[in-house]
Amino acid sequence: MATRRHHRKSRGGCVACKKKHIKCDERRPQCLNCFKRSISCTYIDAPSPSYPSSTYPSPIEDSQEPQPSSSSKRARVYSAEDLELLHHYCAKANASVSQSIGLSAERGLFELPKLAFESDYVLHAIIGLAALHRAHLEGETGQISDCDFTALAADHVNAALPSYRSALQNITESNCASLLMFASLLSLYVFASSNNGLNPFQKNTQSAKHGSGLSLVSWLGLIVGGMTAIRPWYWHILHNTEYGPCLQTQLWTIQKKPESPLQIHRDGILAGLERLWSEDRRLLSPGSDINSQHPWQRKLSPEQRTKLSTILEALRKAYLWITFVSPGSTDPADPGLDPNEPSAHENQQNKLSNYQSALPMFITMDPELTTYKGSRVQASPIELSAILQFLHSLDGEFEQLLHDKHPYALVILAYYSVLLKQKDVWWIRGVGDDMFAWISEELADEHNIELFGEDLTNWINWPRSVFVHEFDSRVDAGNIEVDLSL
């Protein structure tokens, strides 16, 4: 009779093996069972002296001043699926992501992974965006994967937020670049998630199912809060570094003015919005308690009025960077242009070429960002940067107005959604429509009508005309590109 082989008893197995009541070989950082199943491998107790706890140096060895993210960075073991998504990001998604936040494809491919290995929240953001990019590609090709990439993306972003918030409490010269990159990547994630079942603009969507469950204002709060905290570090630390282009300071420092009749007309529409808060159009009902129901029933302070005007000015500047004409449009600034003639398309190609040649920082252009698709020109990097930089110009005071669903703040956001509607890149498709629909619903609230004595949705008639494709060619047909094929 064979003698039963004795084995070393141990209580040091990983959490996953203990849960399944199977023997764990206690390999670190990942046991064989977890490796085969491509899942995270976590040990609760201290590692056995027989095994090294990690191939990484300890946080204390890295710096005499431990960074907030160090301990959390070592806690998670990334699965084979995570590594596959990291490869997908480098091979497929890097160019569009990097150029969207202001880096060239080559610079982004080098700098972002480097920061990711220094700060776990950046790595989570990259993998999360890669997962959403995979979900986007599957949606376009009709492929079905065993993996729920949308849920995986939410998992990574949720895992990143605690260490990101912690790092914001202790911004240093060594981590401000990581924080800037994460805030930028988080902006892309918020937009991209709108197309993949995690819609922050709608109620009762899959967002709760996947664990994000954050509203639009909550997402903006994360982005705005981070940018507000990082902003003091912009000029004297980041401006002259390899991350300087991400700040896109030329978007705001260059005194760009409207030139064509269409630009001038549209800028006049935007400038006219300032009358909303300068005239204070609210009409309180007799006997109503102005401090009840909605915080914004109270009079705006001079500081709040100034803030709204500052944000509106930033939006006007963003509009000026998104102006070139799509093929097939009838732009009064281009008299006699016949879209059916071969020379018309060549003329538009020349315009696009001249536009790109004025952007020396973008040496390598991603074809997805610059080629024609259907009846419109896809977004250039400088345009996407203008869209994101407006978002990053917001601050906590404006965020509070959005949190209170103040109509004036919502109106500004409605005009911002028009910019999102025009650009054709994977992470932004459909976002403008969802944002505008959400704002329209909020402005149509009966209490707003009672308080202001009018239908507040009249304030957004111009954006609405863009979204329903019923607009006056004198206003939009040239410089605002609307895809009529939708």
mmCIF file with all atom_site columns, C-alpha atoms in Angstrom, residues 32 64 132 147 158 177 195 316 320 399 426 451 480 484:
data_model
loop_
_atom_site.group_PDB
_atom_site.id
_atom_site.type_symbol
_atom_site.label_atom_id
_atom_site.label_alt_id
_atom_site.label_comp_id
_atom_site.label_asym_id
_atom_site.label_entity_id
_atom_site.label_seq_id
_atom_site.pdbx_PDB_ins_code
_atom_site.Cartn_x
_atom_site.Cartn_y
_atom_site.Cartn_z
_atom_site.occupancy
_atom_site.B_iso_or_equiv
_atom_site.pdbx_formal_charge
_atom_site.auth_seq_id
_atom_site.auth_comp_id
_atom_site.auth_asym_id
_atom_site.auth_atom_id
_atom_site.pdbx_PDB_model_num
ATOM 1  C CA . LEU A 1 32  ? -0.099  29.351 -10.514 1.00 0.00 ? 32  LEU A CA 1
ATOM 2  C CA . GLN A 1 64  ? 12.553  59.594 1.525   1.00 0.00 ? 64  GLN A CA 1
ATOM 3  C CA . LEU A 1 132 ? -13.167 51.120 -23.857 1.00 0.00 ? 132 LEU A CA 1
ATOM 4  C CA . CYS A 1 147 ? -14.833 39.824 -21.874 1.00 0.00 ? 147 CYS A CA 1
ATOM 5  C CA . ASN A 1 158 ? -12.729 52.869 -9.827  1.00 0.00 ? 158 ASN A CA 1
ATOM 6  C CA . ALA A 1 177 ? 2.878   65.338 -14.226 1.00 0.00 ? 177 ALA A CA 1
ATOM 7  C CA . ASN A 1 195 ? -20.743 55.403 -25.882 1.00 0.00 ? 195 ASN A CA 1
ATOM 8  C CA . ARG A 1 316 ? -15.711 81.520 -27.236 1.00 0.00 ? 316 ARG A CA 1
ATOM 9  C CA . LEU A 1 320 ? -12.497 79.878 -32.683 1.00 0.00 ? 320 LEU A CA 1
ATOM 10 C CA . GLU A 1 399 ? -18.810 73.033 -10.756 1.00 0.00 ? 399 GLU A CA 1
ATOM 11 C CA . TRP A 1 426 ? -13.936 57.309 -31.190 1.00 0.00 ? 426 TRP A CA 1
ATOM 12 C CA . LEU A 1 451 ? -39.252 81.109 -11.511 1.00 0.00 ? 451 LEU A CA 1
ATOM 13 C CA . ILE A 1 480 ? -19.934 74.150 -37.856 1.00 0.00 ? 480 ILE A CA 1
ATOM 14 C CA . LEU A 1 484 ? -26.224 65.026 -42.403 1.00 0.00 ? 484 LEU A CA 1
#
